[in-house]
Backbone as a ProteinNet text record, in pm:
[ID]
protein_1_A
[PRIMARY]
MLAQQRQAAILERIRAAGGMRVTELAAEFGVSDMTIRRDLETLHERGLLAKVHGGATVTAPGSTDEPGFRARSVRQLPEKAAIATRAAELVRPGAAIALSAGTTTAELARRLVDVPELTVVTNSLPVAEILHTGGRADQTVVLTGGVRTPSDALVGPLAVAAIRSLHLDLLFLGVHGITERAGFTTPNLTEAETDRALVAAADRLVVLADHTKWGTVGISSIVELAAADVLVTDDRLAPEARRILGERVGELVLVEPAENAARSGPGRTPTAPAGKGTAA
[TERTIARY]
1568.5	1633.1	1808.5	1876.4	1985.7	2046.4	2140.7	2217.3	2251.2	2348.6	2420.2	2346.9	2261.2	2128	2057.4	2044.4	1930.2	1961.1	2077.1	2200.8	2192	2220.4	2235.5	2130.4	2017.6	1834	1829.2	1925.1	1874.9	1934.2	2087.8	2162.9	2071.9	2076.3	1981.1	1874.4	1804	1638.4	1694.9	1793.8	1825.6	1888.4	1979.1	2022.6	1943.1	1780.1	1699	1613.1	1606.5	1548	1618.4	1727	1814.3	1828.1	1761.1	1704.6	1621.4	1565.5	1453.8	1507.9	1378.4	1372.9	1376.6	1412.9	1408	1318.6	1196.9	1080.4	1005.3	1023.1	989	1029.9	1193.4	1281.7	1237.2	1216.3	1149.7	1004.4	985.6	824	821.4	927.8	943.5	995.1	1096	1178.6	1124.3	988.9	920.3	1022.1	1125.8	1196.8	1229.9	1222	1240.5	1336.4	1280.2	1398.5	1488.9	1529.2	1646.3	1817	1735.5	1741.8	1816.2	1731.2	1796.8	1896.5	1867.7	1935.6	2089.2	2091.5	2207.8	2309.2	2192.5	2201.5	2274.6	2197.2	2259.5	2403.3	2422.6	2539.5	2651.7	2678.8	2753.2	2737.3	2626.9	2652.2	2694.7	2709.1	2746.3	2938.9	3009.2	3067.5	3180.2	3101.2	3200.4	3181.5	3165.7	3135.9	3012	2899.6	2850.9	2770.1	2676	2562.3	2615.5	2543.6	2537.4	2421.6	2475.7	2377.3	2322.8	2177.7	2126.9	2041.5	1963.9	1857.8	1754.4	1719.7	1583.6	1565	1730.2	1722.9	1894.2	1894.7	2047.3	1949.6	2101.9	2094.1	2189.1	2203.8	2312.6	2432.7	2552.6	2698.2	2690.6	2774.6	2809.4	2922.2	2971.8	3118.4	3250	3329.6	3413.2	3473.2	3521.8	3563.6	3715.9	3765.3	3918.4	3843.3	3706.2	3628.8	3711.6	3747.4	3783.3	3751.4	3608	3577.9	3628.1	3642.5	3760.6	3671.8	3741.2	3727	3602.3	3584.2	3515.1	3355.6	3369.7	3224.9	3159.7	3275.9	3218	3173.4	3167.7	3111.5	2994.8	2944	2812.7	2708.5	2776.8	2688.8	2586.2	2514.8	2468.9	2462.2	2463.4	2503.3	2417.5	2306.1	2210.5	2241.3	2318.7	2352.3	2520.1	2610.3	2694.8	2675.4	2620.6	2641	2602	2463.6	2450.5	2526	2646.5	2722.8	2853.1	2933.6	3024.8	2936.8	2789.2	2786.7	2779.3	2744.7	2749.1	2907.2	2969.6	3128.1	3181.3	3170.4	3253.3	3236.1	3033.9	3089.7	3174.7	3268.4	3280.3	3457.6	3502.4	3594.8	3628.8	3703.1	3745.6	3874.5	3844.8	3998.2	4097.6	4243.2	4387.8	4377.5	4264.5	4259.3	4348.2	4421.1	4545.1	4492.1	4372	4278.6	4365.4	4325.5	4310.6	4215.2	4248.2	4129.6	4164.9	4099.9	4148.1	4076.8	4117.2	4091.8	3933.6	3817.9	3709.6	3628.6	3546.2	3413.6	3379.8	3317.2	3238	3351.2	3456.6	3573.9	3589.1	3576.6	3584.3	3512.6	3381.2	3282.3	3340.5	3320	3394.2	3498.4	3567.4	3720.5	3608.3	3554	3489.7	3396.3	3361.3	3342.1	3376.8	3519.6	3636.9	3717	3725.2	3759.7	3804.2	3623.8	3724	3721.8	3764.4	3818.3	3899.5	3967.4	4053	4199	4304.8	4442.2	4386.4	4355.5	4333	4496.4	4491.9	4583.7	4501.7	4541.8	4501.3	4606.4	4594	4645.8	4564.2	4638.8	4547.7	4630.1	4595.4	4615	4563.3	4479.3	4331.6	4404.1	4458.8	4483.4	4386.6	4224.9	4090.7	4094	4102.6	4096.7	4196.2	4329	4449.2	4441.5	4323.7	4336.5	4203.1	4168.1	3979.3	4059.1	4165.4	4185.2	4302.4	4377	4510.2	4419.8	4334.3	4288.2	4170.1	4065.5	3936.9	3990.8	4096.1	4098.9	4173.8	4152.8	4252.9	4379.8	4454.2	4610.1	4606.5	4620.7	4637.2	4635.9	4558.4	4590.4	4697.8	4686.8	4845	4740	4807.8	4751.8	4853.5	4870	5000.6	4931	4993.7	4955.8	5093.7	5048.1	5139.7	5202.3	5308.1	5356.7	5287.1	5328.9	5262.2	5274.6	5219.2	5128.7	4987.6	4950.4	4816.3	4752.9	4639.1	4518.7	4404.9	4331.6	4226.9	4150.5	4073.9	4059	4083.2	4224.7	4330.4	4344.4	4413.8	4463.3	4639.3	4666.4	4836.7	4862.1	4927.3	4893.9	5036.9	5090.6	5221	5293.5	5426.8	5529.5	5563.6	5613	5611.4	5527.8	5354.7	5249.1	5204	5247.7	5278	5376.6	5484.1	5620.1	5651.3	5497	5535.6	5401.3	5333.6	5148.4	5190.9	5323.7	5361.1	5449.1	5490.8	5569.5	5458.9	5325.6	5259.9	5158.9	5083.1	4996.8	4883.4	4745.4	4638.3	4513.9	4428.3	4352.6	4202	4163.4	4095.3	4124.3	4076.4	4074.1	3907.3	3915.6	3781.9	3804.4	3745.5	3782.2	3679	3673	3565.8	3639.7	3519.3	3569.4	3427.7	3524.4	3415.2	3292.4	3335.4	3203.7	3203.3	3107.9	3115.3	2993.9	3020.8	3006.3	3027	2898.9	2964.8	3056.9	3097.5	3220.7	3346	3368	3477.2	3493.9	3405.2	3455.6	3451.9	3511.6	3547.2	3631.4	3578.5	3684.5	3677.3	3809.5	3833.6	3894.5	3869.9	3929.4	4002.4	4165.2	4278.2	4385.8	4418.4	4573.3	4603.8	4632	4803.6	4703	4619.9	4512.2	4464.5	4420.5	4443.7	4519.8	4630.5	4755.6	4765.9	4770	4786.7	4662.7	4537.3	4433.1	4432.7	4535.8	4548.4	4679.2	4698.6	4867.2	4782.1	4651.1	4589.3	4502.9	4454.9	4335.5	4474.4	4611.5	4695.7	4750.4	4750.2	4830.8	4733.3	4569.4	4428.9	4452	4395.3	4362.6	4225.5	4083.1	3989.8	3957	3819	3823.6	3669.3	3606.8	3515	3516.5	3440.6	3409.3	3299.7	3252.3	3177.3	3125.7	3001.9	2928.4	2836	2783.6	2643.4	2549.4	2433.2	2375.7	2419.4	2462.6	2451.2	2605.8	2664.2	2791.7	2796.9	2667.7	2625	2632	2692.9	2662.5	2771.7	2846.2	2891.3	3082.1	3147.8	3266.5	3376.8	3504	3621.7	3704.4	3821.6	3911.7	4016.9	4002.5	4109.3	3995	4025.1	3969.3	4076.6	3974.2	4067.6	4056.7	3961.9	3971.2	3839.9	3828.2	3686.8	3609.1	3438.2	3377.9	3376.9	3380.1	3452	3553.9	3618.4	3760.4	3670.9	3610.2	3527.6	3457	3534.8	3410.9	3300	3291.8	3187.7	3193.5	3050.8	3011.8	2915.5	2886.4	2794.9	2721.1	2666.1	2558.3	2404.1	2340.3	2256.1	2089.4	1973.1	1883.6	1852.4	1843.8	1786.9	1885.7	1964.2	2009	1896.8	1968.2	1885.2	1852.2	1722.2	1674.4	1754.5	1834.6	1943.3	2038.1	2144	2199.1	2261.5	2163.5	2141.9	2134	2108.6	2104.8	2233.9	2333.7	2442.3	2566.3	2558.1	2654.1	2628.7	2487.1	2439.9	2488.9	2537.2	2581.6	2744.4	2781.3	2930.3	3017.7	3001	3122.7	3048.5	3165	3129.3	3010.7	2944.9	2841.2	2818.6	2690.5	2614.9	2524	2563.4	2464.2	2418.2	2318.6	2196.5	2162.4	2186.6	2178.4	2020.6	2003.3	1852.9	1914.3	1926.9	1934.1	1829.3	1883.1	1791.7	1704.3	1711.9	1573.8	1472.9	1565	1435.2	1392.2	1442.2	1392	1224.2	1291	1242.4	1063.3	1049.4	999.3	900.2	931.2	869.3	808.4	817	780.5	884	840	924	896.2	914.6	901.1	980.2	1025.2	1065.9	1183.2	1254.2	1348.5	1424.1	1533.8	1537	1577.8	1547.6	1602.6	1696.8	1724	1850.5	1825.9	1830.8	1775	1879.3	1872.8	1966.7	2064.3	2203.4	2264.9	2436.4	2513.3	2655.6	2648.6	2590.9	2578	2507	2416	2315.8	2325	2316.2	2223.9	2146	2087.3	2008.6	2074.6
-1441.4	-1402.2	-1302.6	-1382.7	-1309.6	-1185	-1091.1	-962.4	-968.3	-1071.6	-1097.7	-1129.9	-1220.6	-1275.2	-1142.7	-1079.9	-951.9	-884.7	-857.1	-681.8	-828.4	-906.8	-941.1	-884.3	-935.3	-922.5	-810.4	-683.4	-597.3	-484.1	-557.7	-510.5	-549.2	-662.4	-702.1	-616	-596	-516.8	-413.3	-292.6	-140.6	-179.4	-295.4	-344.2	-311.5	-387.5	-414.6	-265	-182.8	-104.1	64.6	81.9	131.4	241.1	190.3	311.1	300.1	277.3	265.4	342.9	393.2	450.5	327.8	415.2	271.1	247.7	370	266	170.7	184.3	91.3	-34.5	-45.5	-124.6	-186.6	-146.4	-140.2	-253.3	-188.8	-264.1	-419	-437.5	-473.5	-608.1	-587.4	-696.6	-679.8	-675.6	-640.1	-651.9	-569.3	-487	-322.4	-263.1	-164.6	-65.2	64	208.1	194.2	168.9	175.7	31.6	-34.5	-180.5	-120.6	-131.5	-38.4	2.7	88.4	191	163.2	107.1	-27.4	-92.8	-147.5	-224.4	-140.2	-50.4	32.4	104.1	139.4	206.6	100.2	-40.5	-152	-209.7	-191.8	-159	-88.2	48.1	215.2	196.5	129.4	103	45.6	-76.4	-168	-138.1	-16.1	23.2	-5	-96.1	-140.7	-82.8	54.3	111.9	253	376.6	526.2	495.3	554.2	633.6	812.5	835.6	888.6	960.6	1093.2	1103	1074.8	951.4	876.5	753.8	664.4	588.4	527.2	476.8	461.3	424.4	425	401.1	336.2	279.7	195.1	260.1	210	264.6	253.5	327.2	278.7	228.7	137.5	92.4	89.8	144.2	163.1	-3.9	-1.4	-121.9	-193.8	-88.8	-131.8	-92.1	-151	-129.4	-267.5	-254.4	-419.6	-395.6	-447.8	-473.2	-586.7	-556.9	-654.6	-767.2	-893.2	-1013.7	-1039.8	-903.5	-898.3	-849.4	-767	-691.2	-775.1	-838.3	-978	-1050.3	-1119.3	-1236	-1250	-1127.6	-1165.3	-1113.4	-1099.1	-1070	-1268.1	-1326.8	-1394.9	-1476.3	-1485.5	-1607.3	-1708.5	-1756.8	-1850.5	-1938.2	-1831.4	-1895.6	-1912.9	-1859.7	-1890.9	-2046.9	-2036.5	-2231.3	-2295.6	-2303.7	-2413.3	-2369.3	-2305.2	-2350.2	-2376.6	-2364.4	-2450.7	-2644.1	-2645	-2737.9	-2848.6	-2774.4	-2821.2	-2878	-2720.5	-2735.5	-2862.2	-2903.1	-2989.5	-3128.8	-3139	-3289.8	-3325.4	-3244.4	-3274.9	-3277.6	-3313.6	-3338	-3467	-3554.2	-3694.1	-3693.2	-3740.3	-3822.7	-3844.8	-3822	-3774.3	-3658	-3579.9	-3464.2	-3389.1	-3339.1	-3231.9	-3075.6	-2999.7	-2893.3	-2826.3	-2650.1	-2521.3	-2437.1	-2366.9	-2291.7	-2146.5	-2066.4	-1977.3	-1835.1	-1732.5	-1623.8	-1605.7	-1560.7	-1511.8	-1599.6	-1547.2	-1564.2	-1714.5	-1726.3	-1850.6	-2000.1	-1988.5	-2040.6	-2115.7	-1965.9	-1991.3	-2098	-2055.8	-2165.7	-2287.3	-2349.1	-2452.4	-2505.1	-2416.9	-2485.3	-2604	-2482.6	-2522.8	-2713.3	-2716.1	-2860.1	-2962.7	-2871.2	-2985.7	-3074.1	-2989.3	-3026.4	-3225.4	-3261	-3414.4	-3516.6	-3475.9	-3516.4	-3548.1	-3736.7	-3802.9	-3741	-3745.5	-3708.9	-3614.1	-3531.3	-3415.9	-3302.3	-3232.2	-3166.4	-3077.9	-2896.1	-2771.1	-2672.1	-2668.8	-2545.4	-2402.8	-2290.5	-2146.6	-2043.3	-1916	-1777.9	-1732.6	-1768.8	-1733.9	-1787	-1696.7	-1659.9	-1733.1	-1704.2	-1761.6	-1927.1	-1975.3	-2064.8	-2121.9	-2098.4	-2159.1	-2188.7	-2095.9	-2084.8	-2217.8	-2245.6	-2287.3	-2479.2	-2465.3	-2626.1	-2622.9	-2531.6	-2580.8	-2628	-2561.2	-2557.2	-2665.7	-2692.1	-2736.4	-2923.6	-2894	-3022	-3135.2	-3259.6	-3400.2	-3356.8	-3472.2	-3461.1	-3541.3	-3572.5	-3632.4	-3555.3	-3418.6	-3325.6	-3249.3	-3141.8	-3102	-2959	-2888.6	-2769.3	-2656.4	-2572.8	-2522.2	-2382	-2268.5	-2170.6	-2085.6	-2044.4	-1939.4	-1799.6	-1784.9	-1611.2	-1567.8	-1376.6	-1287.8	-1189.1	-1076.9	-930.5	-969.8	-905.5	-949.2	-799.6	-856.2	-798.9	-758.7	-656.6	-599.2	-750.9	-864.8	-932.3	-1048.4	-1029.2	-1142.6	-1269.4	-1184.1	-1354.1	-1234.4	-1357.8	-1345	-1319	-1238.6	-1209.1	-1191.7	-1186.2	-1088.5	-1194	-1127.6	-1260.6	-1348.1	-1374.7	-1480	-1620.6	-1582.2	-1661.7	-1730.9	-1598.1	-1661.3	-1723.5	-1746.8	-1816.6	-1954.5	-1992.9	-2095.6	-2147.5	-2063.9	-2138.9	-2225.5	-2170.5	-2232.5	-2356.7	-2386.9	-2529.5	-2646.9	-2617.2	-2749.1	-2793.7	-2896.8	-3004.3	-2983.4	-2966.5	-2963.2	-3022.6	-3082.9	-3189.2	-3068.1	-2978.1	-2854.1	-2734.9	-2659.8	-2513.6	-2430.6	-2397.5	-2322.7	-2235.1	-2129.8	-1959.1	-1906.1	-1847.3	-1705.9	-1559.4	-1498.8	-1365.4	-1292.7	-1131.6	-1067.2	-983.9	-1031.8	-1039.4	-1112.5	-1077.2	-1159.8	-1145	-1110.1	-991.6	-1107.1	-1118.9	-1158.6	-1144.8	-969.5	-926.2	-981.8	-924	-924.4	-1048.6	-1111.7	-1325.9	-1260.8	-1346.8	-1366.2	-1249.1	-1143.9	-1011.1	-1025.5	-914.6	-884.7	-747	-685.8	-556.7	-490.9	-605.4	-601.7	-690.1	-614.4	-617.4	-717.8	-696.1	-812.9	-957.3	-984.5	-1064.1	-1130.5	-1109.7	-1143.6	-1227	-1189.8	-1239.6	-1382.4	-1331.9	-1478.7	-1538.6	-1511.4	-1644	-1713	-1602.7	-1656.4	-1801.6	-1773.8	-1903.7	-2023.8	-2029.9	-2020.2	-2190.5	-2094.9	-2129.8	-2234	-2166.3	-2233.7	-2405.4	-2418.7	-2483.9	-2622.2	-2605.9	-2681.4	-2776.1	-2869.7	-2957.4	-2925.1	-2903	-2835	-2698.4	-2627	-2485.6	-2520.3	-2462.2	-2477.1	-2267.4	-2229.6	-2119.3	-2097.2	-2028.2	-1988.9	-1853.4	-1845.1	-1723.1	-1726.3	-1629.6	-1604.8	-1485.4	-1576.4	-1424.9	-1272.8	-1229.3	-1099.7	-1052.5	-1162.7	-1146.7	-1105.8	-1128.6	-1128.4	-934.2	-913.7	-825.9	-735.9	-740.6	-707.5	-683.2	-563.6	-607	-520.2	-603.7	-523.3	-508.7	-472.6	-395.1	-491.9	-596.7	-715.1	-854.4	-874.1	-1048.2	-1146.5	-1238	-1354.9	-1415.6	-1478.5	-1575.4	-1565.1	-1561.3	-1564.2	-1652.1	-1633.9	-1730.9	-1928.8	-1906.2	-2027.4	-2129.9	-2030.4	-2115.3	-2163.2	-2209.2	-2219.3	-2379.4	-2515.3	-2649	-2635.2	-2548.8	-2607.7	-2447.7	-2394.2	-2296.1	-2332.1	-2303.6	-2303.3	-2225.8	-2145.5	-2028.7	-2064.9	-2029.9	-1956.2	-2018.2	-2039	-1993	-1826.3	-1794.5	-1640.7	-1577.6	-1638.1	-1601.8	-1544.9	-1414.6	-1406.8	-1485.4	-1472.1	-1571.7	-1497.6	-1381.3	-1370.4	-1427.9	-1362.4	-1490.1	-1635.2	-1703.6	-1851	-1869	-1807.5	-1793.1	-1805.7	-1716.3	-1666.9	-1752.9	-1805	-1840.8	-2008.7	-2071.2	-2212.7	-2196.1	-2098.1	-2160.3	-2128.8	-2018.6	-2029.1	-2140.6	-2106.8	-2271.7	-2378.5	-2488.9	-2573.2	-2678.7	-2605.8	-2630.8	-2566.3	-2556.6	-2431.4	-2495.8	-2529.2	-2581.6	-2448.9	-2494.7	-2388.3	-2485.3	-2394.2	-2431.7	-2350.5	-2456.3	-2372.9	-2325.4	-2211.1	-2209.2	-2227.4	-2266.9	-2286.9	-2283.5	-2136.7	-2027.2	-1982.8	-2078.7	-2047	-2161.3	-2292	-2383.3	-2438	-2341	-2342.8	-2224.8	-2191.8	-2072.4	-2147.1	-2223.9	-2264.4	-2364.7	-2476.7	-2567.9	-2719.1	-2815.3	-2988	-2994.6	-3013	-3068	-2979.3	-2892.6	-2752.2	-2783.3	-2801.6	-2787.1	-2687.2	-2654	-2527.8	-2601.9	-2446.9	-2530.3	-2426.6	-2448.8	-2392.7	-2369.7	-2299.6	-2333.5	-2392.9	-2509	-2567.6	-2480.7	-2541.1	-2496.1	-2536.4	-2492.3	-2583.5	-2710.8	-2644.5	-2793.5	-2712.5	-2748.6	-2759.4	-2830.5	-2807.2	-2872.9	-2891.3	-2907.2	-2862.9	-2835.2
-5571.7	-5711.2	-5616.8	-5623.2	-5598.8	-5664.5	-5573.1	-5639.4	-5745.7	-5759.5	-5876	-6010.6	-6045.3	-6126	-6141.1	-6016.9	-6050	-6144.9	-6081.5	-6163.3	-6315.1	-6352.9	-6505.8	-6553.3	-6493.1	-6560.5	-6577.6	-6510.6	-6474.4	-6611.1	-6644.9	-6714.3	-6914.1	-6879.8	-7007.1	-7018.4	-6940.5	-6998.3	-7011.2	-6955.6	-6972.3	-7158.1	-7153.1	-7273	-7428	-7357.6	-7455.5	-7495.8	-7369.4	-7391.3	-7429.9	-7383.5	-7411.3	-7314.5	-7234.8	-7068.6	-6963.1	-6825	-6774.6	-6614	-6622.2	-6491.7	-6357.6	-6242.3	-6144.7	-6095.7	-6062.4	-6060.6	-6126.1	-6267.4	-6356.3	-6335.6	-6285.5	-6222	-6152	-6027.5	-5944.9	-5951.1	-5999.3	-6045	-6043	-6177.5	-6311.1	-6191.7	-6051.9	-6053.9	-5903.6	-5839.3	-5712.4	-5579.1	-5636.6	-5474.3	-5444	-5412.5	-5324	-5469.3	-5467.5	-5524.1	-5465.7	-5322.7	-5258.2	-5345.3	-5347.6	-5383.9	-5571.3	-5631.8	-5743.9	-5765.9	-5674.4	-5658.5	-5656.3	-5546.4	-5532.1	-5611.1	-5670.7	-5822.4	-5955.8	-5925.5	-6103.8	-6066.1	-5915.2	-5904	-5977.3	-5878	-5858	-6033.6	-6107.2	-6238.6	-6328.2	-6249.5	-6310.7	-6266.1	-6167.1	-6106.2	-6228.6	-6257.4	-6349.8	-6496.6	-6535.7	-6683.1	-6717.3	-6729	-6790.6	-6818	-6753	-6812.2	-6745.3	-6768.2	-6742.5	-6652.5	-6556.4	-6463	-6462	-6459.2	-6501.7	-6371.9	-6392.7	-6295.8	-6295	-6195.9	-6152.4	-6274.7	-6299.5	-6385.3	-6403	-6594.7	-6581.6	-6776	-6861.9	-6981.4	-7041.3	-7150.3	-7188.2	-7239	-7175.9	-7223.3	-7385.5	-7501.9	-7619.5	-7585.9	-7579.4	-7630.7	-7741.8	-7786.5	-7869.2	-7976.4	-8019.2	-8070.1	-8027	-7934.8	-7836	-7714.4	-7654.3	-7520.5	-7488.4	-7355.6	-7324.8	-7140.4	-7130.5	-6984.6	-6932.4	-6816.6	-6686.7	-6671	-6619.9	-6580.9	-6549.2	-6429	-6301.7	-6390.9	-6451.3	-6513.1	-6617.2	-6677.4	-6765.5	-6701.5	-6615.3	-6534.4	-6440.6	-6463.2	-6454.5	-6561.7	-6600	-6805.1	-6830.7	-6880.9	-6927.1	-6870.2	-6717.2	-6638.5	-6711.5	-6741.4	-6708.6	-6946.5	-7008.9	-7117.9	-7081.6	-7056.2	-7040.9	-6969	-6857.8	-6773.2	-6891.3	-7017.4	-7057.2	-7207.9	-7210.2	-7347.7	-7310.3	-7180.9	-7106.6	-7030	-7057.4	-6983	-7139.4	-7247.2	-7359.6	-7425.7	-7428.5	-7431.9	-7396.8	-7264.3	-7193.9	-7217.9	-7278.8	-7358.2	-7461.2	-7481.7	-7649.6	-7610.6	-7446	-7383.6	-7355.1	-7401.9	-7347.3	-7309.8	-7176.6	-7097.6	-7189.9	-7147.4	-7152.6	-7312.7	-7310.5	-7394.5	-7407.6	-7473.1	-7495.3	-7514.2	-7455.1	-7518.6	-7445.1	-7507.5	-7496	-7469.5	-7400.8	-7333.4	-7311.7	-7404.9	-7445.3	-7342.7	-7268	-7187	-7187.7	-7088.2	-7135.9	-6982	-7018.1	-6826.1	-6876.2	-7048.1	-7160	-7079.2	-7090.8	-7111.5	-6946.4	-6873.3	-6716.5	-6639.4	-6718.6	-6735.6	-6748	-6847.6	-6901.1	-6798.7	-6780.6	-6675.4	-6556.9	-6497.5	-6382.5	-6447.4	-6546.2	-6612.9	-6653.5	-6622	-6636.1	-6516.1	-6462.3	-6292.1	-6279	-6346	-6314.4	-6418.6	-6508.3	-6644.8	-6597	-6654.9	-6576.8	-6744.3	-6625.6	-6739.2	-6845	-6808.2	-6888.6	-6908	-7064.9	-7019.4	-7060.6	-7017.5	-7036	-7082.9	-7218.4	-7222.9	-7176	-7158.7	-7121.7	-7079.5	-7150.6	-7146.1	-7044.5	-6977.6	-6881.7	-6722.6	-6648.1	-6532.4	-6436.8	-6444	-6361.9	-6439.3	-6535.3	-6619.1	-6503.1	-6543.5	-6496.5	-6326.1	-6285.3	-6064.2	-6083.1	-6124.5	-6145.4	-6159.4	-6208.4	-6278.7	-6175	-6099.9	-6048.1	-5854.7	-5846	-5738.9	-5739.2	-5801.4	-5839.9	-5904.1	-5980.1	-6066.1	-6026.5	-6083	-6079.7	-6042	-5942.8	-5913.2	-6076.9	-6167	-6265.9	-6408.8	-6366.6	-6504.3	-6496.2	-6584.5	-6629	-6652.4	-6638.6	-6649.8	-6697.4	-6784.4	-6939	-6890.4	-6816.9	-6839.1	-6959.2	-6974.7	-7112.4	-7014.5	-7021.2	-6980.7	-7016	-7014	-7099.5	-7064.9	-7088	-7006.8	-6968	-6926.6	-6832.6	-6885.7	-6943.9	-6986.5	-6880.9	-6934.2	-6835	-6801.4	-6935	-6898.2	-6870.6	-6763.2	-6686.3	-6828.4	-6930.2	-7042.5	-7030.1	-7047.1	-7118.4	-7193.4	-7312.3	-7451.4	-7455.8	-7557.7	-7652.3	-7675.4	-7710.4	-7775.4	-7671.6	-7549.8	-7465.9	-7500.4	-7456.1	-7484.2	-7650.3	-7713.4	-7821.2	-7851.6	-7817.2	-7840.7	-7807	-7707.2	-7565.1	-7636.3	-7699.1	-7780.1	-7936.1	-7990.1	-8136.6	-8114.3	-7950.8	-8019.6	-7987.1	-7984.3	-7932.6	-7995	-8021.1	-8066.4	-8003.1	-8041.7	-7915.3	-8035.4	-7963.8	-8004.7	-8006.7	-7926.1	-7923.5	-7879.1	-7935.2	-7841.4	-7863.3	-7731.8	-7679	-7651.3	-7782	-7757.8	-7751.1	-7663.9	-7691.4	-7736.8	-7700.5	-7872.7	-7786.1	-7829.1	-7815.4	-7898.7	-8022.4	-8096.8	-8217.3	-8275	-8414.7	-8538.6	-8667.7	-8752.7	-8852.9	-8975.7	-9124.8	-9188.7	-9134.2	-9269.9	-9186.3	-9048.1	-8969.6	-8864.3	-8850.5	-8786.1	-8668.5	-8618.9	-8486.3	-8456.2	-8325.9	-8259	-8140.8	-8149.7	-8008.5	-8003	-7877.1	-7869.1	-7875.4	-7817.6	-7834.4	-7905.9	-7973.2	-8103.5	-8060.2	-7937	-7838.8	-7877.2	-7830.6	-7766.6	-7905.9	-7965.6	-8096.3	-8221.3	-8197.5	-8239	-8126.9	-7966.2	-7877.1	-7912.4	-7976.2	-8004.7	-8142.7	-8249.6	-8332.7	-8331.7	-8271.7	-8206.8	-8205.3	-8098.1	-8023.1	-8110.5	-8254.2	-8307.1	-8412.2	-8463.5	-8555.6	-8489.7	-8334.9	-8271.6	-8233.8	-8245.6	-8225.3	-8359.8	-8367	-8479.2	-8517.2	-8381.4	-8446.3	-8312.1	-8374.8	-8345.1	-8260.7	-8167	-8104.3	-8051.6	-8058.7	-8029.8	-7962.1	-7888.4	-7740.6	-7693	-7790.4	-7735.5	-7732.6	-7602.4	-7573.4	-7717.9	-7765	-7865.4	-7857.9	-7775.2	-7729.3	-7793	-7827.8	-7918	-8035	-8116.7	-8212.6	-8252	-8368.1	-8359.1	-8316.4	-8245.9	-8179.5	-8254.4	-8255.5	-8343.8	-8242.9	-8246.6	-8192.9	-8279.2	-8243.4	-8347.5	-8416.7	-8348.2	-8466.5	-8512.8	-8582.1	-8612.8	-8570.8	-8498.7	-8511.7	-8607.3	-8621.9	-8779.4	-8844.4	-8942.5	-9039.9	-8948.9	-8984.2	-8935.6	-8938.5	-9114.3	-9143.8	-9104.1	-9003.9	-8911.1	-8797.4	-8771.6	-8615.4	-8688.9	-8637.9	-8659.6	-8547.8	-8508.8	-8396.9	-8354.7	-8346.9	-8280.5	-8166.3	-8024.8	-7941.4	-7899.6	-7906.4	-7863.7	-7802.6	-7755.3	-7717.3	-7790.5	-7776.4	-7841.1	-7833.6	-7809.2	-7807.8	-7939.5	-7987	-8153.7	-8226.3	-8275.4	-8376.5	-8509.2	-8553.7	-8706.1	-8825.4	-8813	-8965.2	-8879.2	-8785.6	-8790	-8749.4	-8718.3	-8744.7	-8859.2	-8964	-9070.3	-9136.2	-9126.2	-9106.1	-9072.3	-8951.5	-8881.3	-8922	-8993.3	-9020.9	-9122.2	-9207.3	-9379.1	-9300.4	-9256.6	-9203.3	-9164.7	-9039.6	-8955.2	-8960.2	-8930.2	-8941.6	-8861	-8744.7	-8662	-8608.2	-8623.8	-8507.2	-8442.8	-8285.8	-8176.7	-8145.2	-8071	-7997.8	-7860.8	-7753.3	-7596.2	-7554.8	-7461	-7443.9	-7255.5	-7253.1	-7096.2	-7000.8	-6854.8	-6807.5	-6734.8	-6726.9	-6675.5	-6851	-6913.8	-7083.2	-7069.6	-7003.1	-7059.2	-6956.5	-6805.7	-6696.4	-6735.1	-6845.5	-6893.8	-6935.6	-7080.5	-7155.6	-7116.3	-7040.4	-7000.7	-7064.3	-6989.7	-7115.2	-7218.3	-7294.5	-7474.6	-7554.5	-7480.4	-7586.7	-7691.7	-7779.5	-7822.3	-7908.8	-7897.5	-7933.6	-8095.2	-8182.9	-8338	-8453.5	-8522	-8570.8	-8728.4	-8839.1	-8910.4	-9070	-9134.9	-9228.2	-9291.7	-9264.7	-9328.6	-9371.4	-9370.7	-9362.6	-9235	-9076.4	-8982.8	-8862	-8830.5	-8677	-8656	-8472.2	-8392.4	-8266.2	-8257.1	-8083.4	-7999.5
[MASK]
++++++++++++++++++++++++++++++++++++++++++++++++++++++++++++++++++++++++++++++++++++++++++++++++++++++++++++++++++++++++++++++++++++++++++++++++++++++++++++++++++++++++++++++++++++++++++++++++++++++++++++++++++++++++++++++++++++++++++++++++++++++++++++++++++++++++++++++++++++++++

């Protein structure tokens, strides 16, 4: 297991348990105490957990807490990869699409570099860089102007003005949190306004969010759940969340991360509750 993968798994375990000791993590992952301490130090420096004597505990982010792009890029790696792979199937050659800022949309961008004659509008610096350096010569990448946020998004009046003049086929939207009451949310007020402009410019809205986004709420709502034509998430989504989202969004798509598939063996199919629209 690579260090980045191990750190993501450690973070997941600590969040699930609320806190763990170094010795417990070392035994679970089959590495030395010193290796675990270095992993915890790295995660602590990124603001993802709190170090305590002999171990680490979860942090308690508020509704305006906005981790940077690098910090979020180590979380739920298999889930993001599976979500991005399924989302890429929705993109056709010659389409005009938008990708909002986010680590999952950045994963999607990596899967779009070979799509012919694609036009991509984005307010994400990482997304634009991925497509600029690795994309086809017949692709067009439009990067909005604006003020840079900790998540490497460009937001504000310049971004909104640029987006409002456009008409797009699809928007792939990354979000900070999802709740029944608040809908899809972000911790940045200005980014929410920019995201709403992207939603208004697109014919269809596809939200990309792994299971950990359920129950998290940012200070500002982007749109309500019913605004999503498609929500692509992973099969670790809680049953109650599946029920609610299955009833509210246009189509709920559950994907199985590669590590889950390997653990469960061949023949396993993700399930989703009956509702407004579900798919495996």
